[in-house]
Short mmCIF file of C-alpha atoms in Angstrom, two decimals:
data_model
loop_
_atom_site.label_atom_id
_atom_site.label_comp_id
_atom_site.label_asym_id
_atom_site.label_seq_id
_atom_site.Cartn_x
_atom_site.Cartn_y
_atom_site.Cartn_z
CA UNK A 1 -7.12 6.82 2.79
CA UNK A 2 -6.07 3.21 2.42
CA UNK A 3 -7.03 3.14 -1.25
CA UNK A 4 -5.05 6.31 -1.93
CA UNK A 5 -2.06 5.08 0.10
CA UNK A 6 -2.12 1.92 -1.99
CA UNK A 7 -1.23 4.10 -5.01
CA UNK A 8 1.93 5.37 -3.33
CA UNK A 9 5.01 6.51 -5.31
CA UNK A 10 6.21 2.88 -5.29
CA UNK A 11 3.00 1.82 -7.00
CA UNK A 12 3.13 4.76 -9.40
CA UNK A 13 6.68 3.80 -10.41
CA UNK A 14 5.69 0.17 -10.90
CA UNK A 15 2.56 0.94 -12.94
CA UNK A 16 4.43 3.51 -15.05
CA UNK A 17 7.16 0.95 -15.74
CA UNK A 18 4.54 -1.65 -16.74
CA UNK A 19 2.84 0.74 -19.15
CA UNK A 20 6.12 1.92 -20.68
CA UNK A 21 7.50 -1.59 -21.13
CA UNK A 22 4.41 -3.54 -22.22
CA UNK A 23 2.06 -0.81 -23.45
CA UNK A 24 -1.69 -1.39 -23.42
CA UNK A 25 -1.04 -5.17 -23.21
CA UNK A 26 -0.65 -4.70 -19.43
CA UNK A 27 -4.01 -2.95 -18.88
CA UNK A 28 -5.92 -6.19 -18.19
CA UNK A 29 -3.98 -6.60 -14.93
CA UNK A 30 -5.92 -3.73 -13.32
CA UNK A 31 -9.46 -5.21 -13.42
CA UNK A 32 -8.08 -8.66 -12.51
CA UNK A 33 -6.46 -7.23 -9.38
CA UNK A 34 -9.50 -5.28 -8.16
CA UNK A 35 -11.21 -8.21 -6.35
CA UNK A 36 -7.86 -9.10 -4.76
CA UNK A 37 -7.34 -5.54 -3.53
CA UNK A 38 -10.87 -5.42 -2.13
CA UNK A 39 -10.54 -8.78 -0.39
CA UNK A 40 -7.29 -8.14 1.48
CA UNK A 41 -8.34 -4.69 2.69
CA UNK A 42 -11.80 -5.87 3.75
CA UNK A 43 -10.33 -8.79 5.70
CA UNK A 44 -7.89 -6.45 7.44
CA UNK A 45 -10.66 -4.00 8.24
CA UNK A 46 -12.93 -6.75 9.52
CA UNK A 47 -10.15 -8.14 11.72
CA UNK A 48 -9.59 -4.79 13.42
CA UNK A 49 -13.29 -3.97 13.66
CA UNK A 50 -14.38 -7.27 15.22
CA UNK A 51 -11.36 -8.08 17.40
CA UNK A 52 -10.79 -4.49 18.57
CA UNK A 53 -7.07 -4.99 17.93
CA UNK A 54 -4.49 -4.14 15.31
CA UNK A 55 -3.02 -6.96 13.22
CA UNK A 56 0.10 -7.50 15.32
CA UNK A 57 -1.87 -7.16 18.55
CA UNK A 58 -3.93 -10.13 17.36
CA UNK A 59 -0.80 -12.14 16.50
CA UNK A 60 0.70 -11.39 19.93
CA UNK A 61 -2.46 -12.44 21.78
CA UNK A 62 -3.31 -15.60 19.85
CA UNK A 63 -0.17 -17.00 18.21
CA UNK A 64 3.29 -18.21 19.32
CA UNK A 65 6.12 -15.71 19.78
CA UNK A 66 8.31 -17.24 17.06
CA UNK A 67 5.61 -16.49 14.50
CA UNK A 68 5.16 -12.95 15.81
CA UNK A 69 8.86 -12.08 15.51
CA UNK A 70 9.40 -13.75 12.12
CA UNK A 71 6.43 -11.94 10.57
CA UNK A 72 7.38 -8.67 12.25
CA UNK A 73 10.90 -8.64 10.81
CA UNK A 74 9.72 -9.14 7.24
CA UNK A 75 6.94 -6.55 7.42
CA UNK A 76 9.04 -3.86 9.12
CA UNK A 77 11.87 -4.26 6.62
CA UNK A 78 9.42 -4.09 3.71
CA UNK A 79 7.73 -0.96 5.08
CA UNK A 80 11.05 0.80 5.62
CA UNK A 81 12.37 -0.02 2.15
CA UNK A 82 9.16 1.15 0.53
CA UNK A 83 9.10 4.36 2.59
CA UNK A 84 12.71 5.02 1.53
CA UNK A 85 11.86 4.41 -2.12
CA UNK A 86 8.83 6.68 -1.85
CA UNK A 87 10.92 9.49 -0.33
CA UNK A 88 13.41 9.11 -3.19
CA UNK A 89 10.64 9.14 -5.79
CA UNK A 90 9.05 12.24 -4.24
CA UNK A 91 12.39 14.06 -4.14
CA UNK A 92 13.07 13.21 -7.80
CA UNK A 93 9.65 14.54 -8.82
CA UNK A 94 9.98 17.64 -6.63
CA UNK A 95 13.40 18.25 -8.18
CA UNK A 96 11.60 19.11 -11.45
CA UNK A 97 10.26 22.24 -9.77
CA UNK A 98 12.74 22.98 -6.96
CA UNK A 99 16.46 23.24 -7.91
CA UNK A 100 17.86 21.72 -4.72
CA UNK A 101 20.12 18.73 -3.89
CA UNK A 102 18.28 15.42 -3.68
CA UNK A 103 19.54 14.76 -0.14
CA UNK A 104 18.12 18.09 1.05
CA UNK A 105 14.73 17.38 -0.54
CA UNK A 106 14.51 13.88 0.97
CA UNK A 107 15.42 15.17 4.43
CA UNK A 108 13.03 18.13 4.21
CA UNK A 109 10.10 15.95 3.13
CA UNK A 110 10.78 13.47 5.95
CA UNK A 111 10.95 16.23 8.57
CA UNK A 112 7.63 17.71 7.43
CA UNK A 113 5.92 14.31 7.53
CA UNK A 114 7.31 13.47 10.97
CA UNK A 115 6.37 16.87 12.40
CA UNK A 116 2.75 16.45 11.31
CA UNK A 117 2.61 12.96 12.84
CA UNK A 118 3.89 14.25 16.19
CA UNK A 119 2.10 17.59 16.44
CA UNK A 120 -1.33 16.97 14.91
CA UNK A 121 -4.23 15.01 16.38
CA UNK A 122 -5.48 11.81 14.80
CA UNK A 123 -8.59 13.57 13.44
CA UNK A 124 -6.46 16.32 11.89
CA UNK A 125 -4.07 13.81 10.35
CA UNK A 126 -6.93 11.79 8.86
CA UNK A 127 -8.49 14.94 7.35
CA UNK A 128 -5.17 16.01 5.82
CA UNK A 129 -4.61 12.54 4.35
CA UNK A 130 -8.09 12.50 2.83
CA UNK A 131 -7.44 15.79 1.03
CA UNK A 132 -4.05 14.56 -0.19
CA UNK A 133 -5.84 11.62 -1.83
CA UNK A 134 -7.18 14.11 -4.40
CA UNK A 135 -3.63 14.37 -5.81
CA UNK A 136 -4.25 11.04 -7.51
CA UNK A 137 -6.87 12.64 -9.77
CA UNK A 138 -3.86 14.04 -11.65
CA UNK A 139 -3.41 10.64 -13.27
CA UNK A 140 -6.89 10.64 -14.74
CA UNK A 141 -5.98 13.98 -16.32
CA UNK A 142 -2.64 12.61 -17.54
CA UNK A 143 -4.37 9.63 -19.16
CA UNK A 144 -6.87 11.89 -20.97
CA UNK A 145 -4.10 14.22 -22.18
CA UNK A 146 -2.18 11.20 -23.53
CA UNK A 147 -4.97 10.72 -26.14
CA UNK A 148 -4.82 6.90 -26.19
CA UNK A 149 -6.20 4.80 -29.04
CA UNK A 150 -9.63 3.39 -28.12
CA UNK A 151 -9.14 0.10 -29.98
CA UNK A 152 -5.83 -0.54 -28.24
CA UNK A 153 -7.44 0.26 -24.88
CA UNK A 154 -10.28 -2.23 -25.39
CA UNK A 155 -7.95 -5.00 -26.57
CA UNK A 156 -5.47 -4.43 -23.74
CA UNK A 157 -8.22 -4.33 -21.11
CA UNK A 158 -10.26 -7.36 -22.14
CA UNK A 159 -7.71 -9.66 -23.83
CA UNK A 160 -5.07 -10.88 -21.35
CA UNK A 161 -1.49 -10.93 -22.58
CA UNK A 162 0.90 -13.18 -20.64
CA UNK A 163 4.62 -13.55 -21.37
CA UNK A 164 6.48 -16.27 -19.45
CA UNK A 165 9.65 -14.23 -19.12
CA UNK A 166 11.52 -12.96 -16.04
CA UNK A 167 10.83 -9.36 -17.11
CA UNK A 168 7.06 -9.78 -17.38
CA UNK A 169 6.74 -11.90 -14.24
CA UNK A 170 8.90 -9.42 -12.31
CA UNK A 171 6.45 -6.65 -13.19
CA UNK A 172 3.46 -8.84 -12.26
CA UNK A 173 4.99 -9.71 -8.87
CA UNK A 174 5.90 -6.05 -8.34
CA UNK A 175 2.31 -5.00 -9.13
CA UNK A 176 0.90 -7.65 -6.80
CA UNK A 177 3.39 -6.66 -4.11
CA UNK A 178 2.76 -2.95 -4.33
CA UNK A 179 -1.04 -3.27 -4.67
CA UNK A 180 -1.37 -5.77 -1.81
CA UNK A 181 1.51 -4.49 0.33
CA UNK A 182 1.82 -5.55 3.94
CA UNK A 183 1.56 -1.95 5.17
CA UNK A 184 -2.00 -1.83 3.80
CA UNK A 185 -3.05 -4.70 6.07
CA UNK A 186 -1.61 -3.25 9.25
CA UNK A 187 -2.72 0.30 8.48
CA UNK A 188 -6.33 -0.68 7.76
CA UNK A 189 -6.72 -2.87 10.86
CA UNK A 190 -5.21 -0.15 13.05
CA UNK A 191 -7.39 2.58 11.54
CA UNK A 192 -10.47 0.64 12.61
CA UNK A 193 -9.08 0.64 16.15
CA UNK A 194 -8.11 4.34 15.98
CA UNK A 195 -11.61 5.28 14.84
CA UNK A 196 -13.11 3.37 17.77
CA UNK A 197 -10.72 5.03 20.21
CA UNK A 198 -11.60 8.46 18.76
CA UNK A 199 -15.27 7.58 19.41
CA UNK A 200 -14.49 6.96 23.09
CA UNK A 201 -13.95 3.17 23.04
CA UNK A 202 -10.57 3.25 24.78
CA UNK A 203 -10.60 -0.23 26.32
CA UNK A 204 -10.30 -3.51 24.46
CA UNK A 205 -13.53 -4.87 25.95
CA UNK A 206 -15.50 -1.88 24.65
CA UNK A 207 -14.18 -2.40 21.13
CA UNK A 208 -14.95 -6.10 20.76
CA UNK A 209 -17.51 -7.14 18.16
CA UNK A 210 -19.26 -5.54 15.21
CA UNK A 211 -22.79 -5.77 13.89
CA UNK A 212 -23.59 -7.17 10.46
CA UNK A 213 -24.75 -3.72 9.33
CA UNK A 214 -21.38 -2.25 10.41
CA UNK A 215 -19.58 -4.91 8.39
CA UNK A 216 -21.79 -4.26 5.35
CA UNK A 217 -20.97 -0.55 5.65
CA UNK A 218 -17.27 -1.48 5.78
CA UNK A 219 -17.67 -3.57 2.62
CA UNK A 220 -19.10 -0.56 0.78
CA UNK A 221 -16.35 1.74 2.04
CA UNK A 222 -13.59 -0.69 1.08
CA UNK A 223 -15.07 -1.31 -2.37
CA UNK A 224 -15.21 2.44 -3.02
CA UNK A 225 -11.68 3.02 -1.79
CA UNK A 226 -10.06 0.15 -3.66
CA UNK A 227 -12.14 0.89 -6.76
CA UNK A 228 -10.67 4.40 -6.72
CA UNK A 229 -7.15 2.98 -6.28
CA UNK A 230 -7.71 0.56 -9.17
CA UNK A 231 -8.91 3.29 -11.55
CA UNK A 232 -5.77 5.29 -10.77
CA UNK A 233 -3.60 2.20 -11.40
CA UNK A 234 -5.28 1.80 -14.79
CA UNK A 235 -4.81 5.47 -15.71
CA UNK A 236 -1.12 5.48 -14.81
CA UNK A 237 -0.45 2.46 -17.02
CA UNK A 238 -2.57 3.97 -19.78
CA UNK A 239 -0.77 7.32 -19.72
CA UNK A 240 2.70 5.78 -20.12
CA UNK A 241 1.49 3.08 -22.55
CA UNK A 242 -0.08 5.64 -24.89
CA UNK A 243 2.94 7.94 -24.79
CA UNK A 244 6.26 6.40 -23.78
CA UNK A 245 5.68 2.86 -25.09
CA UNK A 246 4.06 4.11 -28.28
CA UNK A 247 7.15 6.23 -28.97
CA UNK A 248 9.71 3.52 -28.23
CA UNK A 249 10.65 4.67 -24.70
CA UNK A 250 10.16 1.36 -22.90
CA UNK A 251 12.58 1.85 -20.00
CA UNK A 252 12.07 4.33 -17.15
CA UNK A 253 15.11 5.01 -14.97
CA UNK A 254 13.95 7.93 -12.78
CA UNK A 255 10.73 9.61 -11.75
CA UNK A 256 12.00 12.81 -13.35
CA UNK A 257 12.56 10.96 -16.64
CA UNK A 258 9.00 9.58 -16.57
CA UNK A 259 7.51 13.04 -16.09
CA UNK A 260 9.89 14.77 -18.50
CA UNK A 261 9.36 12.17 -21.22
CA UNK A 262 5.62 12.86 -21.18
CA UNK A 263 6.07 16.56 -21.93
CA UNK A 264 7.15 16.48 -25.58
CA UNK A 265 4.76 13.63 -26.33
CA UNK A 266 1.60 14.46 -24.37
CA UNK A 267 2.31 18.11 -23.54
CA UNK A 268 3.66 19.99 -20.53
CA UNK A 269 0.42 19.54 -18.59
CA UNK A 270 0.63 15.74 -18.63
CA UNK A 271 4.24 15.76 -17.43
CA UNK A 272 3.48 18.24 -14.65
CA UNK A 273 0.40 16.29 -13.53
CA UNK A 274 2.43 13.07 -13.42
CA UNK A 275 5.07 14.68 -11.18
CA UNK A 276 2.55 16.43 -8.91
CA UNK A 277 0.74 13.13 -8.37
CA UNK A 278 3.93 11.50 -7.07
CA UNK A 279 4.59 14.39 -4.68
CA UNK A 280 1.04 14.70 -3.38
CA UNK A 281 0.33 11.04 -2.74
CA UNK A 282 3.81 10.58 -1.27
CA UNK A 283 2.89 12.90 1.59
CA UNK A 284 -0.04 10.55 2.24
CA UNK A 285 1.77 7.24 1.82
CA UNK A 286 5.04 7.80 3.71
CA UNK A 287 3.35 8.44 7.09
CA UNK A 288 1.13 5.40 6.48
CA UNK A 289 4.25 3.23 6.08
CA UNK A 290 6.33 4.62 8.93
CA UNK A 291 3.38 4.73 11.32
CA UNK A 292 2.34 1.25 10.20
CA UNK A 293 5.79 -0.12 11.02
CA UNK A 294 5.65 1.63 14.40
CA UNK A 295 2.21 0.13 15.10
CA UNK A 296 3.59 -3.34 14.36
CA UNK A 297 6.66 -2.94 16.57
CA UNK A 298 4.72 -1.37 19.44
CA UNK A 299 2.02 -4.03 19.40
CA UNK A 300 4.62 -6.80 19.32
CA UNK A 301 6.22 -5.41 22.49
CA UNK A 302 2.96 -4.36 24.14
CA UNK A 303 3.66 -0.62 24.05
CA UNK A 304 0.89 1.95 23.89
CA UNK A 305 0.40 2.71 20.19
CA UNK A 306 -2.12 5.29 19.03
CA UNK A 307 -2.12 8.50 17.03
CA UNK A 308 -4.89 9.57 19.39
CA UNK A 309 -2.25 9.71 22.16
CA UNK A 310 0.18 12.59 22.59
CA UNK A 311 3.89 11.85 22.12
CA UNK A 312 4.61 12.10 25.84
CA UNK A 313 1.89 9.51 26.56
CA UNK A 314 3.09 7.02 23.91
CA UNK A 315 6.78 7.89 23.81
CA UNK A 316 8.10 4.57 22.49
CA UNK A 317 5.52 4.52 19.70
CA UNK A 318 6.49 7.99 18.46
CA UNK A 319 10.20 7.22 18.86
CA UNK A 320 9.64 4.19 16.62
CA UNK A 321 7.97 6.41 13.98
CA UNK A 322 11.02 8.69 14.12
CA UNK A 323 13.43 5.76 13.89
CA UNK A 324 11.73 4.26 10.83
CA UNK A 325 11.57 7.69 9.17
CA UNK A 326 15.30 8.22 9.84
CA UNK A 327 16.12 4.76 8.45
CA UNK A 328 14.14 5.52 5.28
CA UNK A 329 16.06 8.79 4.84
CA UNK A 330 19.39 7.04 5.44
CA UNK A 331 18.68 4.46 2.74
CA UNK A 332 18.43 7.29 0.23
CA UNK A 333 22.05 8.25 0.90
CA UNK A 334 23.27 4.88 -0.44
CA UNK A 335 22.97 6.14 -4.00
CA UNK A 336 20.23 3.90 -5.42
CA UNK A 337 18.11 4.89 -8.42
CA UNK A 338 14.71 6.08 -7.07
CA UNK A 339 12.51 4.69 -9.85
CA UNK A 340 14.23 1.31 -9.97
CA UNK A 341 14.08 1.14 -6.17
CA UNK A 342 10.32 1.77 -6.37
CA UNK A 343 9.88 -1.30 -8.56
CA UNK A 344 12.22 -3.45 -6.47
CA UNK A 345 10.44 -2.43 -3.28
CA UNK A 346 7.24 -3.74 -4.88
CA UNK A 347 8.98 -7.07 -5.56
CA UNK A 348 10.15 -7.21 -1.90
CA UNK A 349 6.55 -6.66 -0.81
CA UNK A 350 5.47 -9.36 -3.27
CA UNK A 351 7.54 -11.92 -1.37
CA UNK A 352 6.43 -10.81 2.11
CA UNK A 353 2.73 -10.52 1.29
CA UNK A 354 1.74 -14.19 0.62
CA UNK A 355 2.54 -15.60 4.10
CA UNK A 356 0.95 -12.60 5.82
CA UNK A 357 -2.26 -12.93 3.82
CA UNK A 358 -2.30 -16.67 4.59
CA UNK A 359 -2.12 -15.78 8.29
CA UNK A 360 -4.94 -13.23 7.98
CA UNK A 361 -7.13 -15.87 6.36
CA UNK A 362 -6.51 -18.16 9.33
CA UNK A 363 -7.28 -15.33 11.76
CA UNK A 364 -10.55 -14.30 10.16
CA UNK A 365 -11.72 -17.94 10.24
CA UNK A 366 -10.76 -18.38 13.91
CA UNK A 367 -13.81 -18.24 16.20
CA UNK A 368 -11.61 -17.44 19.21
CA UNK A 369 -10.74 -14.17 17.48
CA UNK A 370 -13.83 -13.42 15.38
CA UNK A 371 -16.65 -15.06 17.32
CA UNK A 372 -19.63 -15.58 15.01
CA UNK A 373 -18.21 -13.14 12.44
CA UNK A 374 -15.87 -15.63 10.77
CA UNK A 375 -15.67 -15.48 6.98
CA UNK A 376 -18.57 -16.63 4.85
CA UNK A 377 -18.27 -18.81 1.75
CA UNK A 378 -17.79 -15.99 -0.79
CA UNK A 379 -15.23 -14.14 1.34
CA UNK A 380 -13.28 -17.36 1.86
CA UNK A 381 -13.37 -18.10 -1.86
CA UNK A 382 -12.03 -14.64 -2.74
CA UNK A 383 -9.49 -14.74 0.09
CA UNK A 384 -8.02 -18.15 -0.67
CA UNK A 385 -8.06 -17.46 -4.43
CA UNK A 386 -6.12 -14.24 -3.82
CA UNK A 387 -3.68 -16.06 -1.55
CA UNK A 388 -3.11 -18.74 -4.17
CA UNK A 389 -2.70 -16.14 -6.92
CA UNK A 390 0.03 -14.18 -5.14
CA UNK A 391 1.84 -17.37 -4.08
CA UNK A 392 1.72 -18.51 -7.73
CA UNK A 393 3.00 -15.18 -9.07
CA UNK A 394 5.96 -15.26 -6.71
CA UNK A 395 6.66 -18.95 -7.43
CA UNK A 396 6.54 -18.23 -11.18
CA UNK A 397 9.14 -15.51 -10.82
CA UNK A 398 11.45 -17.78 -8.82
CA UNK A 399 11.04 -20.55 -11.42
CA UNK A 400 12.15 -18.27 -14.25
CA UNK A 401 15.34 -17.46 -12.34
CA UNK A 402 16.32 -21.14 -12.31
CA UNK A 403 14.89 -22.24 -15.67
#
């Protein structure tokens, strides 16, 4: 679920923009980002599994309040903006099939998502989200239908192309931000807790600790999930690189334009698959973001926060989900361009992600929190390298603004 949610409409918009603007020269970014994606999700999973707490529950219990509130504000704002952008992207894609006003589509989608969150059990929600992940297979089909040139694919995948320009670095930061978004960290750590609660471990003391075999199983699960997400990232860039970029269409303004532009070049099927992928994965990603923000807020204040609980038993938690959903809908009435907002939301996440990942690295090396399950040498190497890489990408973008 986390891997699929990582390829949300924001990510799809960012990857499509990268492929359209830079063609196959951007493909090498996908394999380079795979170890980073694996590392951040595994660390988040390990934190929740060993500590028995969600990310912000850990911050509240072990760190000063000023740090808790400063991190909370940035993450909640980022989640809400990205949820709003995803709703806009879904509505634009759905508008290709349903002739209805954009505002009505955004509101209808949000109401459906919120109703499922409130009325269904955690197990039901998780099953629904797993099935929705299959929507991403549409992008493998779109890439095949685009009939890309094999030589261009190999060169773009294995020969890095770097342009020290604001445009290129903006896309890199957006890809880092949307692939390593803050909502992924909080969602993954909280899902470990939710799974334990669903298995009957309802108290913190019963959830503490994890065996080495459990952590090895988590490593395999995370590698599979993020490997899937990375393949989809690659296919999205490939489909737009082989079609839009190859035919001189290097700028994408709306989700509808991206899907429509594929039709005359790669055929109706490719355009339809591209649009259906946005819609399907959006129904998976939006609840991940709004629920993730609600988890963070509830844990910061010490409220009961669990999808295993009924709304009347965790009223403030579910009210927070509703409030974040309403805020995301409201942002769509400000008249922004959905596809451009998707890319900009990735850039926002790119700036909020580095300090949060730095904090997670400190947490997973803290014996007060992790006991004897602190990070080993390889995990620390991957974690600190990833932290340095995303700090550098963001710093490079800022430098181009001034230079």
